Coordinates of C-alpha atoms in Angstrom, one line a residue:
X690 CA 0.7 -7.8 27.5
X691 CA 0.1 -5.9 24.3
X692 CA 0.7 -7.0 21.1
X693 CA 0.9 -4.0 19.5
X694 CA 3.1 -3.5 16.3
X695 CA 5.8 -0.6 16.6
X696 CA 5.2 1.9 13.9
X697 CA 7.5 4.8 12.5
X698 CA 6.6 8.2 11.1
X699 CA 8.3 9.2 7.3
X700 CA 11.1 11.3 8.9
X701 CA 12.1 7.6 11.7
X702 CA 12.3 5.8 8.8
X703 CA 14.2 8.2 7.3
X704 CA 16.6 8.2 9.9
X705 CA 16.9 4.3 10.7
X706 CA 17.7 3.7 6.8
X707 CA 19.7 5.7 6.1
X708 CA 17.5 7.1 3.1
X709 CA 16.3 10.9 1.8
X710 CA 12.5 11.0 1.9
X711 CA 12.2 11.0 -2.0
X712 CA 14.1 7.5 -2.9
X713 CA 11.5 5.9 -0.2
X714 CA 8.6 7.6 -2.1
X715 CA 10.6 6.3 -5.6
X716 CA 11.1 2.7 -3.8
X717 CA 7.7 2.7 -2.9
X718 CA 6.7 2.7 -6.6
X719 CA 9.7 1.0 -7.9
X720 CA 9.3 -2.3 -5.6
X721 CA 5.5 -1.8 -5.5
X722 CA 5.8 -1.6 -1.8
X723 CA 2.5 -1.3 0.5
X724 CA 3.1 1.7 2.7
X725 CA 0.2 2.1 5.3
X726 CA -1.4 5.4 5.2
X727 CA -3.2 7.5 8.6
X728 CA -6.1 9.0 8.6
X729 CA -4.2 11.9 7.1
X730 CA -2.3 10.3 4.2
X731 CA 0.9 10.3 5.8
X732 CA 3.1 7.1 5.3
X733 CA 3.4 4.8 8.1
X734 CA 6.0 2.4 8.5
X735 CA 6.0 -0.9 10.0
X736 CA 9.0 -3.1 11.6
X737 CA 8.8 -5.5 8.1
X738 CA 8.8 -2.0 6.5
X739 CA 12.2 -0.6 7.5
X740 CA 13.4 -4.4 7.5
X741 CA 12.3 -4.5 3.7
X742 CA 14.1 -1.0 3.0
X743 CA 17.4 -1.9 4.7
X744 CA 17.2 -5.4 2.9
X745 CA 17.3 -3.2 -0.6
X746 CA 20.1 -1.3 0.9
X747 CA 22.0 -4.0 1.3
X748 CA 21.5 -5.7 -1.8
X749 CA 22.3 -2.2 -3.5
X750 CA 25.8 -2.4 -1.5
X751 CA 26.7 -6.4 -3.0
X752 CA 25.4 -4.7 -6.6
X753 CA 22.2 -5.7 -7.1
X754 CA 20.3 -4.0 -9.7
X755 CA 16.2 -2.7 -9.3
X756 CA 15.4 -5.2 -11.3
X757 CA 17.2 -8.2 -9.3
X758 CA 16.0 -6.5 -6.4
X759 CA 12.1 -6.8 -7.3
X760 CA 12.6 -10.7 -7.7
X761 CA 14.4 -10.9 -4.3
X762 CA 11.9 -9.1 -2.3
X763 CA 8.7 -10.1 -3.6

């Protein structure tokens, strides 16, 4: 059997966090995440990556600020 990670386009990650395309791009820079590019430069998204997003969402909902949040995910 394969072991072949499952990976989501811009708009499935989108949809599975609940966030607008431009506060990924903004967390991208803000949390100095590493978003794979294609061959084409479009983001892909891992399983750890939409884990890692909805992790920030949920500290954003107990009221954790960008800067707590860079010390708890990294």
């Amino acid at each position: 059997m394969g072991d072949k990670k499952q990976l989501y386009s811009f708009k499935e990650a989108c949809q599975i966090t609940g966030y607008k395309d431009s506060v990924i791009r903004y967390y991208e820079k803000e949390f100095n995440l590493n978003i794979q590019r294609d061959e084409k430069g479009r983001r892909i998204f891992t399983e750890e990556d939409i884990n890692t997003l909805n992790y920030i969402k949920s500290l954003q909902e107990k009221g954790y600020t960008n800067g707590q949040i860079k010390k708890n995910i990294k």
